[in-house]
Each structure stands twice: as structure tokens, then as C-alpha cells.
PDB file of N, CA, C and O in Angstrom:
ATOM      1  N   GLY A   1     -25.826  83.443 137.811  1.00  0.00           N
ATOM      2  CA  GLY A   1     -26.117  82.958 139.525  1.00  0.00           C
ATOM      3  C   GLY A   1     -27.529  81.968 140.009  1.00  0.00           C
ATOM      4  O   GLY A   1     -27.220  80.668 140.087  1.00  0.00           O
ATOM      5  N   MET A   2     -28.258  82.163 139.305  1.00  0.00           N
ATOM      6  CA  MET A   2     -29.832  81.259 138.466  1.00  0.00           C
ATOM      7  C   MET A   2     -29.362  80.408 138.076  1.00  0.00           C
ATOM      8  O   MET A   2     -29.952  78.738 138.874  1.00  0.00           O
ATOM      9  N   ASN A   3     -28.391  80.162 136.834  1.00  0.00           N
ATOM     10  CA  ASN A   3     -27.942  78.223 136.416  1.00  0.00           C
ATOM     11  C   ASN A   3     -27.329  77.661 137.353  1.00  0.00           C
ATOM     12  O   ASN A   3     -27.289  76.967 137.186  1.00  0.00           O
ATOM     13  N   LEU A   4     -26.546  78.813 137.920  1.00  0.00           N
ATOM     14  CA  LEU A   4     -25.374  78.509 138.423  1.00  0.00           C
ATOM     15  C   LEU A   4     -25.531  77.217 139.991  1.00  0.00           C
ATOM     16  O   LEU A   4     -25.321  76.218 140.782  1.00  0.00           O
ATOM     17  N   LEU A   5     -26.842  78.385 140.097  1.00  0.00           N
ATOM     18  CA  LEU A   5     -27.884  78.018 141.802  1.00  0.00           C
ATOM     19  C   LEU A   5     -28.605  76.446 141.614  1.00  0.00           C
ATOM     20  O   LEU A   5     -28.525  74.912 141.869  1.00  0.00           O
ATOM     21  N   PHE A   6     -29.091  76.173 139.927  1.00  0.00           N
ATOM     22  CA  PHE A   6     -29.483  74.943 139.613  1.00  0.00           C
ATOM     23  C   PHE A   6     -28.222  73.931 139.018  1.00  0.00           C
ATOM     24  O   PHE A   6     -28.979  73.133 140.297  1.00  0.00           O
ATOM     25  N   TRP A   7     -27.777  74.213 139.002  1.00  0.00           N
ATOM     26  CA  TRP A   7     -25.920  72.917 138.987  1.00  0.00           C
ATOM     27  C   TRP A   7     -25.906  72.645 139.558  1.00  0.00           C
ATOM     28  O   TRP A   7     -25.948  71.318 140.245  1.00  0.00           O
ATOM     29  N   GLY A   8     -26.091  73.231 140.919  1.00  0.00           N
ATOM     30  CA  GLY A   8     -24.988  72.904 142.216  1.00  0.00           C
ATOM     31  C   GLY A   8     -26.383  72.239 142.982  1.00  0.00           C
ATOM     32  O   GLY A   8     -26.246  71.456 143.409  1.00  0.00           O
ATOM     33  N   ARG A   9     -27.935  72.703 142.614  1.00  0.00           N
ATOM     34  CA  ARG A   9     -28.628  71.656 143.237  1.00  0.00           C
ATOM     35  C   ARG A   9     -29.090  70.381 142.398  1.00  0.00           C
ATOM     36  O   ARG A   9     -28.388  69.150 143.365  1.00  0.00           O
ATOM     37  N   VAL A  10     -28.743  70.371 141.241  1.00  0.00           N
ATOM     38  CA  VAL A  10     -28.346  68.646 140.116  1.00  0.00           C
ATOM     39  C   VAL A  10     -27.130  67.780 140.302  1.00  0.00           C
ATOM     40  O   VAL A  10     -27.407  67.369 141.394  1.00  0.00           O
ATOM     41  N   LEU A  11     -26.000  68.809 140.366  1.00  0.00           N
ATOM     42  CA  LEU A  11     -24.737  67.540 141.660  1.00  0.00           C
ATOM     43  C   LEU A  11     -25.234  67.475 142.698  1.00  0.00           C
ATOM     44  O   LEU A  11     -25.304  66.639 142.614  1.00  0.00           O
ATOM     45  N   PHE A  12     -26.011  67.756 143.633  1.00  0.00           N
ATOM     46  CA  PHE A  12     -25.629  67.747 145.142  1.00  0.00           C
ATOM     47  C   PHE A  12     -26.956  66.893 145.402  1.00  0.00           C
ATOM     48  O   PHE A  12     -26.707  65.937 145.839  1.00  0.00           O
ATOM     49  N   SER A  13     -27.869  66.902 144.765  1.00  0.00           N
ATOM     50  CA  SER A  13     -29.127  65.955 144.621  1.00  0.00           C
ATOM     51  C   SER A  13     -28.222  64.594 144.163  1.00  0.00           C
ATOM     52  O   SER A  13     -28.861  63.364 144.574  1.00  0.00           O
ATOM     53  N   SER A  14     -27.747  64.822 142.701  1.00  0.00           N
ATOM     54  CA  SER A  14     -27.108  63.055 141.830  1.00  0.00           C
ATOM     55  C   SER A  14     -25.757  62.814 142.930  1.00  0.00           C
ATOM     56  O   SER A  14     -26.290  61.227 143.001  1.00  0.00           O
ATOM     57  N   ALA A  15     -24.980  63.558 143.757  1.00  0.00           N
ATOM     58  CA  ALA A  15     -24.673  63.198 144.211  1.00  0.00           C
ATOM     59  C   ALA A  15     -24.653  62.356 145.164  1.00  0.00           C
ATOM     60  O   ALA A  15     -24.343  61.044 146.566  1.00  0.00           O
ATOM     61  N   PHE A  16     -25.674  62.602 145.770  1.00  0.00           N
ATOM     62  CA  PHE A  16     -26.928  62.373 147.292  1.00  0.00           C
ATOM     63  C   PHE A  16     -27.563  60.895 146.994  1.00  0.00           C
ATOM     64  O   PHE A  16     -27.277  60.071 147.678  1.00  0.00           O
ATOM     65  N   LEU A  17     -27.811  61.487 145.853  1.00  0.00           N
ATOM     66  CA  LEU A  17     -28.571  60.371 144.899  1.00  0.00           C
ATOM     67  C   LEU A  17     -28.423  58.672 145.113  1.00  0.00           C
ATOM     68  O   LEU A  17     -27.528  57.792 145.264  1.00  0.00           O
ATOM     69  N   ILE A  18     -26.568  58.700 144.589  1.00  0.00           N
ATOM     70  CA  ILE A  18     -25.629  57.545 144.392  1.00  0.00           C
ATOM     71  C   ILE A  18     -24.772  57.291 145.692  1.00  0.00           C
ATOM     72  O   ILE A  18     -24.541  56.358 145.591  1.00  0.00           O
ATOM     73  N   PHE A  19     -24.533  58.139 146.216  1.00  0.00           N
ATOM     74  CA  PHE A  19     -24.407  57.069 147.661  1.00  0.00           C
ATOM     75  C   PHE A  19     -25.583  56.804 148.699  1.00  0.00           C
ATOM     76  O   PHE A  19     -24.736  56.099 148.574  1.00  0.00           O
ATOM     77  N   ALA A  20     -27.186  56.910 148.131  1.00  0.00           N
ATOM     78  CA  ALA A  20     -27.669  56.441 149.075  1.00  0.00           C
ATOM     79  C   ALA A  20     -27.780  55.245 148.882  1.00  0.00           C
ATOM     80  O   ALA A  20     -28.136  53.733 148.963  1.00  0.00           O
ATOM     81  N   PHE A  21     -27.719  55.218 147.124  1.00  0.00           N
ATOM     82  CA  PHE A  21     -27.884  53.516 146.265  1.00  0.00           C
ATOM     83  C   PHE A  21     -26.748  53.091 146.277  1.00  0.00           C
ATOM     84  O   PHE A  21     -27.022  51.821 146.364  1.00  0.00           O
ATOM     85  N   VAL A  22     -25.332  53.603 146.739  1.00  0.00           N
ATOM     86  CA  VAL A  22     -24.646  52.303 146.761  1.00  0.00           C
ATOM     87  C   VAL A  22     -24.065  51.554 148.570  1.00  0.00           C
ATOM     88  O   VAL A  22     -23.927  50.881 148.008  1.00  0.00           O
ATOM     89  N   VAL A  23     -25.038  52.649 149.607  1.00  0.00           N
ATOM     90  CA  VAL A  23     -24.890  52.662 151.003  1.00  0.00           C
ATOM     91  C   VAL A  23     -25.502  51.285 150.690  1.00  0.00           C
ATOM     92  O   VAL A  23     -25.716  50.068 151.182  1.00  0.00           O
ATOM     93  N   THR A  24     -27.196  51.928 150.473  1.00  0.00           N
ATOM     94  CA  THR A  24     -27.901  50.487 150.091  1.00  0.00           C
ATOM     95  C   THR A  24     -27.406  48.866 148.993  1.00  0.00           C
ATOM     96  O   THR A  24     -27.075  47.846 150.061  1.00  0.00           O
ATOM     97  N   LEU A  25     -26.921  49.497 147.990  1.00  0.00           N
ATOM     98  CA  LEU A  25     -26.778  47.970 147.648  1.00  0.00           C
ATOM     99  C   LEU A  25     -24.855  47.172 148.186  1.00  0.00           C
ATOM    100  O   LEU A  25     -24.931  45.680 148.701  1.00  0.00           O
ATOM    101  N   VAL A  26     -25.015  48.258 148.759  1.00  0.00           N
ATOM    102  CA  VAL A  26     -23.474  47.198 149.995  1.00  0.00           C
ATOM    103  C   VAL A  26     -24.430  46.786 151.229  1.00  0.00           C
ATOM    104  O   VAL A  26     -23.808  45.261 150.836  1.00  0.00           O
ATOM    105  N   ALA A  27     -25.005  47.713 152.070  1.00  0.00           N
ATOM    106  CA  ALA A  27     -25.780  46.925 152.919  1.00  0.00           C
ATOM    107  C   ALA A  27     -26.276  45.349 151.720  1.00  0.00           C
ATOM    108  O   ALA A  27     -25.964  44.255 152.346  1.00  0.00           O
ATOM    109  N   LEU A  28     -26.688  44.807 151.522  1.00  0.00           N
ATOM    110  CA  LEU A  28     -27.639  43.726 150.510  1.00  0.00           C
ATOM    111  C   LEU A  28     -27.079  43.119 150.009  1.00  0.00           C
ATOM    112  O   LEU A  28     -27.041  42.047 150.643  1.00  0.00           O
ATOM    113  N   PHE A  29     -25.240  42.826 149.423  1.00  0.00           N
ATOM    114  CA  PHE A  29     -24.301  42.293 149.360  1.00  0.00           C
ATOM    115  C   PHE A  29     -24.128  42.068 149.927  1.00  0.00           C
ATOM    116  O   PHE A  29     -23.757  40.793 150.082  1.00  0.00           O
ATOM    117  N   ASP A  30     -23.563  42.597 151.665  1.00  0.00           N
ATOM    118  CA  ASP A  30     -22.859  42.240 152.720  1.00  0.00           C
ATOM    119  C   ASP A  30     -24.362  41.392 153.925  1.00  0.00           C
ATOM    120  O   ASP A  30     -23.473  41.051 154.421  1.00  0.00           O
ATOM    121  N   GLY A  31     -25.264  41.747 153.176  1.00  0.00           N
ATOM    122  CA  GLY A  31     -26.294  40.613 154.331  1.00  0.00           C
ATOM    123  C   GLY A  31     -26.078  41.470 155.617  1.00  0.00           C
ATOM    124  O   GLY A  31     -26.591  41.003 156.437  1.00  0.00           O
ATOM    125  N   LYS A  32     -26.424  43.525 155.772  1.00  0.00           N
ATOM    126  CA  LYS A  32     -26.500  43.523 156.500  1.00  0.00           C
ATOM    127  C   LYS A  32     -28.005  43.871 156.507  1.00  0.00           C
ATOM    128  O   LYS A  32     -28.090  45.588 156.061  1.00  0.00           O
ATOM    129  N   THR A  33     -28.801  43.443 156.192  1.00  0.00           N
ATOM    130  CA  THR A  33     -29.939  44.187 156.605  1.00  0.00           C
ATOM    131  C   THR A  33     -31.496  42.991 156.970  1.00  0.00           C
ATOM    132  O   THR A  33     -30.609  42.107 158.094  1.00  0.00           O
ATOM    133  N   THR A  34     -32.175  43.249 157.475  1.00  0.00           N
ATOM    134  CA  THR A  34     -32.951  42.083 157.779  1.00  0.00           C
ATOM    135  C   THR A  34     -33.538  41.232 157.185  1.00  0.00           C
ATOM    136  O   THR A  34     -34.349  40.712 157.364  1.00  0.00           O
ATOM    137  N   MET A  35     -33.199  40.772 156.720  1.00  0.00           N
ATOM    138  CA  MET A  35     -33.330  40.124 154.912  1.00  0.00           C
ATOM    139  C   MET A  35     -33.457  38.470 155.501  1.00  0.00           C
ATOM    140  O   MET A  35     -32.596  38.241 156.905  1.00  0.00           O
ATOM    141  N   TRP A  36     -34.477  37.159 155.845  1.00  0.00           N
ATOM    142  CA  TRP A  36     -33.643  35.525 156.374  1.00  0.00           C
ATOM    143  C   TRP A  36     -32.478  35.798 155.599  1.00  0.00           C
ATOM    144  O   TRP A  36     -32.630  36.116 154.458  1.00  0.00           O
ATOM    145  N   ASP A  37     -32.004  35.059 156.303  1.00  0.00           N
ATOM    146  CA  ASP A  37     -31.025  33.702 156.826  1.00  0.00           C
ATOM    147  C   ASP A  37     -31.397  33.395 155.566  1.00  0.00           C
ATOM    148  O   ASP A  37     -29.425  33.704 154.474  1.00  0.00           O
ATOM    149  N   GLY A  38     -32.213  32.953 154.594  1.00  0.00           N
ATOM    150  CA  GLY A  38     -31.605  32.282 153.815  1.00  0.00           C
ATOM    151  C   GLY A  38     -32.156  32.385 152.048  1.00  0.00           C
ATOM    152  O   GLY A  38     -31.633  31.748 151.191  1.00  0.00           O
ATOM    153  N   VAL A  39     -31.941  33.333 152.078  1.00  0.00           N
ATOM    154  CA  VAL A  39     -32.366  34.527 151.047  1.00  0.00           C
ATOM    155  C   VAL A  39     -30.893  35.457 151.137  1.00  0.00           C
ATOM    156  O   VAL A  39     -30.379  35.844 151.300  1.00  0.00           O
ATOM    157  N   PRO A  40     -30.577  35.031 149.446  1.00  0.00           N
ATOM    158  CA  PRO A  40     -29.499  35.175 148.668  1.00  0.00           C
ATOM    159  C   PRO A  40     -29.531  36.725 148.296  1.00  0.00           C
ATOM    160  O   PRO A  40     -30.117  36.958 148.778  1.00  0.00           O
ATOM    161  N   SER A  41     -28.531  37.157 148.323  1.00  0.00           N
ATOM    162  CA  SER A  41     -27.508  38.541 148.756  1.00  0.00           C
ATOM    163  C   SER A  41     -28.854  39.019 147.470  1.00  0.00           C
ATOM    164  O   SER A  41     -28.929  40.115 147.118  1.00  0.00           O
ATOM    165  N   ALA A  42     -28.379  38.017 145.940  1.00  0.00           N
ATOM    166  CA  ALA A  42     -28.826  38.829 144.517  1.00  0.00           C
ATOM    167  C   ALA A  42     -30.440  38.780 144.410  1.00  0.00           C
ATOM    168  O   ALA A  42     -31.019  39.648 144.055  1.00  0.00           O
ATOM    169  N   VAL A  43     -30.947  37.680 145.395  1.00  0.00           N
ATOM    170  CA  VAL A  43     -32.285  37.908 145.391  1.00  0.00           C
ATOM    171  C   VAL A  43     -32.931  39.377 146.386  1.00  0.00           C
ATOM    172  O   VAL A  43     -33.400  39.874 146.196  1.00  0.00           O
ATOM    173  N   ALA A  44     -32.474  39.121 147.216  1.00  0.00           N
ATOM    174  CA  ALA A  44     -32.499  40.599 147.765  1.00  0.00           C
ATOM    175  C   ALA A  44     -32.608  42.142 147.287  1.00  0.00           C
ATOM    176  O   ALA A  44     -33.162  43.076 147.247  1.00  0.00           O
ATOM    177  N   VAL A  45     -31.528  41.758 146.653  1.00  0.00           N
ATOM    178  CA  VAL A  45     -31.055  42.925 144.624  1.00  0.00           C
ATOM    179  C   VAL A  45     -32.272  42.950 143.986  1.00  0.00           C
ATOM    180  O   VAL A  45     -32.895  44.932 143.911  1.00  0.00           O
ATOM    181  N   ILE A  46     -32.808  41.705 144.015  1.00  0.00           N
ATOM    182  CA  ILE A  46     -33.591  42.115 143.293  1.00  0.00           C
ATOM    183  C   ILE A  46     -35.248  42.727 143.672  1.00  0.00           C
ATOM    184  O   ILE A  46     -35.738  43.161 143.055  1.00  0.00           O
ATOM    185  N   LEU A  47     -35.232  41.605 144.246  1.00  0.00           N
ATOM    186  CA  LEU A  47     -36.192  42.495 145.521  1.00  0.00           C
ATOM    187  C   LEU A  47     -36.676  43.820 145.468  1.00  0.00           C
ATOM    188  O   LEU A  47     -37.332  44.407 145.797  1.00  0.00           O
ATOM    189  N   PHE A  48     -35.162  43.813 146.316  1.00  0.00           N
ATOM    190  CA  PHE A  48     -34.656  45.299 146.509  1.00  0.00           C
ATOM    191  C   PHE A  48     -35.660  46.134 145.191  1.00  0.00           C
ATOM    192  O   PHE A  48     -35.918  47.712 145.360  1.00  0.00           O
ATOM    193  N   PHE A  49     -35.187  46.052 143.550  1.00  0.00           N
ATOM    194  CA  PHE A  49     -35.568  46.707 142.619  1.00  0.00           C
ATOM    195  C   PHE A  49     -36.656  47.135 142.103  1.00  0.00           C
ATOM    196  O   PHE A  49     -38.094  48.060 141.969  1.00  0.00           O
ATOM    197  N   VAL A  50     -37.738  45.480 142.044  1.00  0.00           N
ATOM    198  CA  VAL A  50     -38.899  45.312 141.868  1.00  0.00           C
ATOM    199  C   VAL A  50     -39.624  45.825 142.772  1.00  0.00           C
ATOM    200  O   VAL A  50     -41.054  46.503 142.586  1.00  0.00           O
ATOM    201  N   LEU A  51     -39.277  46.011 144.148  1.00  0.00           N
ATOM    202  CA  LEU A  51     -40.039  46.989 145.193  1.00  0.00           C
ATOM    203  C   LEU A  51     -40.386  47.809 145.297  1.00  0.00           C
ATOM    204  O   LEU A  51     -41.323  49.426 145.103  1.00  0.00           O
ATOM    205  N   MET A  52     -38.882  49.233 144.684  1.00  0.00           N
ATOM    206  CA  MET A  52     -39.219  50.666 144.453  1.00  0.00           C
ATOM    207  C   MET A  52     -39.699  50.686 143.552  1.00  0.00           C
ATOM    208  O   MET A  52     -40.110  52.003 143.724  1.00  0.00           O
ATOM    209  N   SER A  53     -39.860  49.393 141.817  1.00  0.00           N
ATOM    210  CA  SER A  53     -40.208  49.930 141.186  1.00  0.00           C
ATOM    211  C   SER A  53     -41.775  50.622 141.309  1.00  0.00           C
ATOM    212  O   SER A  53     -42.411  51.084 141.204  1.00  0.00           O
ATOM    213  N   VAL A  54     -41.850  49.034 142.245  1.00  0.00           N
ATOM    214  CA  VAL A  54     -43.541  49.223 143.104  1.00  0.00           C
ATOM    215  C   VAL A  54     -44.067  50.595 142.494  1.00  0.00           C
ATOM    216  O   VAL A  54     -44.882  51.679 143.042  1.00  0.00           O
ATOM    217  N   VAL A  55     -42.952  51.424 145.220  1.00  0.00           N
ATOM    218  CA  VAL A  55     -43.731  52.679 144.652  1.00  0.00           C
ATOM    219  C   VAL A  55     -43.146  53.837 144.247  1.00  0.00           C
ATOM    220  O   VAL A  55     -43.988  54.595 143.712  1.00  0.00           O
ATOM    221  N   GLY A  56     -42.362  53.525 142.583  1.00  0.00           N
ATOM    222  CA  GLY A  56     -42.588  54.497 142.177  1.00  0.00           C
ATOM    223  C   GLY A  56     -43.607  54.763 140.846  1.00  0.00           C
ATOM    224  O   GLY A  56     -43.924  55.509 140.655  1.00  0.00           O
ATOM    225  N   MET A  57     -44.551  54.130 140.342  1.00  0.00           N
ATOM    226  CA  MET A  57     -45.069  53.386 139.746  1.00  0.00           C
ATOM    227  C   MET A  57     -47.008  54.460 140.495  1.00  0.00           C
ATOM    228  O   MET A  57     -47.674  55.391 140.750  1.00  0.00           O
ATOM    229  N   LEU A  58     -46.534  53.958 141.995  1.00  0.00           N
ATOM    230  CA  LEU A  58     -47.871  54.691 142.651  1.00  0.00           C
ATOM    231  C   LEU A  58     -47.355  55.920 143.636  1.00  0.00           C
ATOM    232  O   LEU A  58     -48.355  56.641 143.442  1.00  0.00           O
ATOM    233  N   GLU A  59     -46.392  56.389 143.103  1.00  0.00           N
ATOM    234  CA  GLU A  59     -46.310  58.408 143.191  1.00  0.00           C
ATOM    235  C   GLU A  59     -46.175  58.648 141.663  1.00  0.00           C
ATOM    236  O   GLU A  59     -47.362  58.957 142.006  1.00  0.00           O
ATOM    237  N   GLY A  60     -46.039  57.754 140.958  1.00  0.00           N
ATOM    238  CA  GLY A  60     -47.172  58.358 139.684  1.00  0.00           C
ATOM    239  C   GLY A  60     -48.613  57.697 139.521  1.00  0.00           C
ATOM    240  O   GLY A  60     -48.402  59.508 139.006  1.00  0.00           O
ATOM    241  N   MET A  61     -49.117  57.139 140.245  1.00  0.00           N
ATOM    242  CA  MET A  61     -50.476  57.262 139.956  1.00  0.00           C
ATOM    243  C   MET A  61     -51.012  57.999 141.084  1.00  0.00           C
ATOM    244  O   MET A  61     -51.571  58.637 140.663  1.00  0.00           O
ATOM    245  N   GLN A  62     -50.229  58.055 141.810  1.00  0.00           N
ATOM    246  CA  GLN A  62     -50.565  59.426 142.688  1.00  0.00           C
ATOM    247  C   GLN A  62     -51.097  60.823 141.898  1.00  0.00           C
ATOM    248  O   GLN A  62     -51.829  62.462 142.077  1.00  0.00           O
ATOM    249  N   ILE A  63     -49.537  61.042 142.013  1.00  0.00           N
ATOM    250  CA  ILE A  63     -49.528  62.152 141.540  1.00  0.00           C
ATOM    251  C   ILE A  63     -50.101  63.040 139.955  1.00  0.00           C
ATOM    252  O   ILE A  63     -51.262  63.554 139.903  1.00  0.00           O
ATOM    253  N   ALA A  64     -50.894  61.896 139.172  1.00  0.00           N
ATOM    254  CA  ALA A  64     -52.078  61.545 138.143  1.00  0.00           C
ATOM    255  C   ALA A  64     -53.192  61.434 138.597  1.00  0.00           C
ATOM    256  O   ALA A  64     -54.103  62.286 137.920  1.00  0.00           O
ATOM    257  N   PHE A  65     -53.904  61.078 139.084  1.00  0.00           N
ATOM    258  CA  PHE A  65     -54.378  61.269 140.144  1.00  0.00           C
ATOM    259  C   PHE A  65     -55.183  62.770 140.429  1.00  0.00           C
ATOM    260  O   PHE A  65     -56.046  62.680 140.487  1.00  0.00           O
ATOM    261  N   PHE A  66     -54.228  63.208 140.934  1.00  0.00           N
ATOM    262  CA  PHE A  66     -54.528  64.930 141.974  1.00  0.00           C
ATOM    263  C   PHE A  66     -54.380  65.285 141.051  1.00  0.00           C
ATOM    264  O   PHE A  66     -55.286  66.489 140.500  1.00  0.00           O
ATOM    265  N   ALA A  67     -53.618  65.574 139.373  1.00  0.00           N
ATOM    266  CA  ALA A  67     -54.255  66.313 138.091  1.00  0.00           C
ATOM    267  C   ALA A  67     -55.724  65.895 138.286  1.00  0.00           C
ATOM    268  O   ALA A  67     -55.920  66.494 136.718  1.00  0.00           O
ATOM    269  N   VAL A  68     -55.949  64.496 138.074  1.00  0.00           N
ATOM    270  CA  VAL A  68     -56.829  64.442 136.816  1.00  0.00           C
ATOM    271  C   VAL A  68     -58.100  65.208 137.949  1.00  0.00           C
ATOM    272  O   VAL A  68     -58.932  65.073 137.886  1.00  0.00           O
ATOM    273  N   ALA A  69     -57.922  65.311 139.471  1.00  0.00           N
ATOM    274  CA  ALA A  69     -59.223  65.498 140.494  1.00  0.00           C
ATOM    275  C   ALA A  69     -58.941  67.072 139.838  1.00  0.00           C
ATOM    276  O   ALA A  69     -60.427  67.065 139.727  1.00  0.00           O
ATOM    277  N   ARG A  70     -58.575  67.713 139.376  1.00  0.00           N
ATOM    278  CA  ARG A  70     -58.372  69.243 138.889  1.00  0.00           C
ATOM    279  C   ARG A  70     -59.112  69.642 137.881  1.00  0.00           C
ATOM    280  O   ARG A  70     -59.030  71.154 137.505  1.00  0.00           O
ATOM    281  N   ILE A  71     -58.804  68.633 137.130  1.00  0.00           N
ATOM    282  CA  ILE A  71     -59.877  69.091 135.345  1.00  0.00           C
ATOM    283  C   ILE A  71     -61.071  69.071 135.528  1.00  0.00           C
ATOM    284  O   ILE A  71     -62.095  68.782 136.666  1.00  0.00           O
ATOM    285  N   THR A  72     -61.863  70.053 135.254  1.00  0.00           N
ATOM    286  CA  THR A  72     -62.964  70.595 135.130  1.00  0.00           C
ATOM    287  C   THR A  72     -63.750  69.509 134.274  1.00  0.00           C
ATOM    288  O   THR A  72     -63.577  68.794 133.539  1.00  0.00           O
ATOM    289  N   GLU A  73     -64.660  68.493 134.345  1.00  0.00           N
ATOM    290  CA  GLU A  73     -65.792  68.081 134.192  1.00  0.00           C
ATOM    291  C   GLU A  73     -65.580  68.145 132.275  1.00  0.00           C
ATOM    292  O   GLU A  73     -65.828  67.478 130.677  1.00  0.00           O
ATOM    293  N   GLU A  74     -65.748  70.079 131.528  1.00  0.00           N
ATOM    294  CA  GLU A  74     -65.655  69.836 129.908  1.00  0.00           C
ATOM    295  C   GLU A  74     -63.933  70.103 129.553  1.00  0.00           C
ATOM    296  O   GLU A  74     -64.048  68.900 128.887  1.00  0.00           O
ATOM    297  N   GLU A  75     -63.557  70.056 130.854  1.00  0.00           N
ATOM    298  CA  GLU A  75     -61.958  69.819 129.971  1.00  0.00           C
ATOM    299  C   GLU A  75     -61.533  68.504 129.915  1.00  0.00           C
ATOM    300  O   GLU A  75     -60.909  66.987 128.746  1.00  0.00           O
ATOM    301  N   ARG A  76     -62.216  67.431 130.521  1.00  0.00           N
ATOM    302  CA  ARG A  76     -61.969  65.206 130.740  1.00  0.00           C
ATOM    303  C   ARG A  76     -63.003  64.887 129.826  1.00  0.00           C
ATOM    304  O   ARG A  76     -63.321  64.453 128.845  1.00  0.00           O
ATOM    305  N   ASN A  77     -64.119  66.132 129.326  1.00  0.00           N
ATOM    306  CA  ASN A  77     -65.083  65.301 128.283  1.00  0.00           C
ATOM    307  C   ASN A  77     -64.803  65.718 126.381  1.00  0.00           C
ATOM    308  O   ASN A  77     -65.145  64.578 125.443  1.00  0.00           O
ATOM    309  N   SER A  78     -63.561  66.429 126.292  1.00  0.00           N
ATOM    310  CA  SER A  78     -63.605  67.571 125.013  1.00  0.00           C
ATOM    311  C   SER A  78     -61.638  65.733 124.242  1.00  0.00           C
ATOM    312  O   SER A  78     -61.764  66.825 122.982  1.00  0.00           O
ATOM    313  N   ASN A  79     -61.678  65.166 125.218  1.00  0.00           N
ATOM    314  CA  ASN A  79     -60.590  63.707 124.483  1.00  0.00           C
ATOM    315  C   ASN A  79     -61.374  63.327 124.204  1.00  0.00           C
ATOM    316  O   ASN A  79     -61.939  63.085 124.926  1.00  0.00           O
ATOM    317  N   PRO A  80     -60.951  62.032 123.245  1.00  0.00           N
ATOM    318  CA  PRO A  80     -61.617  61.279 122.924  1.00  0.00           C
ATOM    319  C   PRO A  80     -61.249  59.835 123.059  1.00  0.00           C
ATOM    320  O   PRO A  80     -62.652  59.046 123.839  1.00  0.00           O
ATOM    321  N   TRP A  81     -60.669  59.906 123.738  1.00  0.00           N
ATOM    322  CA  TRP A  81     -60.541  58.656 124.587  1.00  0.00           C
ATOM    323  C   TRP A  81     -60.944  58.692 126.311  1.00  0.00           C
ATOM    324  O   TRP A  81     -61.636  57.856 126.778  1.00  0.00           O
ATOM    325  N   ALA A  82     -61.286  59.873 126.389  1.00  0.00           N
ATOM    326  CA  ALA A  82     -62.536  59.934 128.047  1.00  0.00           C
ATOM    327  C   ALA A  82     -63.022  59.869 127.487  1.00  0.00           C
ATOM    328  O   ALA A  82     -64.778  58.910 128.289  1.00  0.00           O
ATOM    329  N   SER A  83     -63.816  59.814 126.162  1.00  0.00           N
ATOM    330  CA  SER A  83     -65.511  59.210 125.645  1.00  0.00           C
ATOM    331  C   SER A  83     -65.725  58.023 125.428  1.00  0.00           C
ATOM    332  O   SER A  83     -67.376  57.191 125.751  1.00  0.00           O
ATOM    333  N   TRP A  84     -65.004  57.424 125.422  1.00  0.00           N
ATOM    334  CA  TRP A  84     -64.941  55.976 125.054  1.00  0.00           C
ATOM    335  C   TRP A  84     -65.627  55.388 125.912  1.00  0.00           C
ATOM    336  O   TRP A  84     -65.946  54.818 127.112  1.00  0.00           O
TER     337      TRP A  84
END
């Protein structure tokens, strides 16, 4: 029941992610983007991954900031690194 639903969602999400990844890379290598004309496809792909990494780090920081905002002052001061 629930296990099948979980793995069904995992399969659907993975398939959708792979599809989006393939479409993006094909568009980058075929030059069907709004990248400047003089930029080689390899540079566009590297730039894509660099910018996606930055977005991923910003998302992680946002989650961490909201998690820290909910911690009480006593919990924050209980860790030795926090009082350093």
C-alpha cells in the first residue's frame, strides 16, 4: 500500500528529473538557448552546472536559516561551537 505509493513517487520524480536534465543538456549542446553566440557549448554546460550549484547552496542556506531561527536561545548556547 504505502510502500508502493512511496516507490511510485520516487520513480515518477526520478523519471521527471532525468527527462528535464536530458532536455536541458540537449538544448545547451545544440545551441538552442539565449546564450551569447560566441560562447561554446561546453562553456554553457559548465556555466549551467556552476549556477545550479550556487542555487542549490542558497536553497540549503535558506533551510538552515529557518531552522536556526526556530531554535531557542538555550538550545543555541548549549553547543560549544555556539559560544566560541
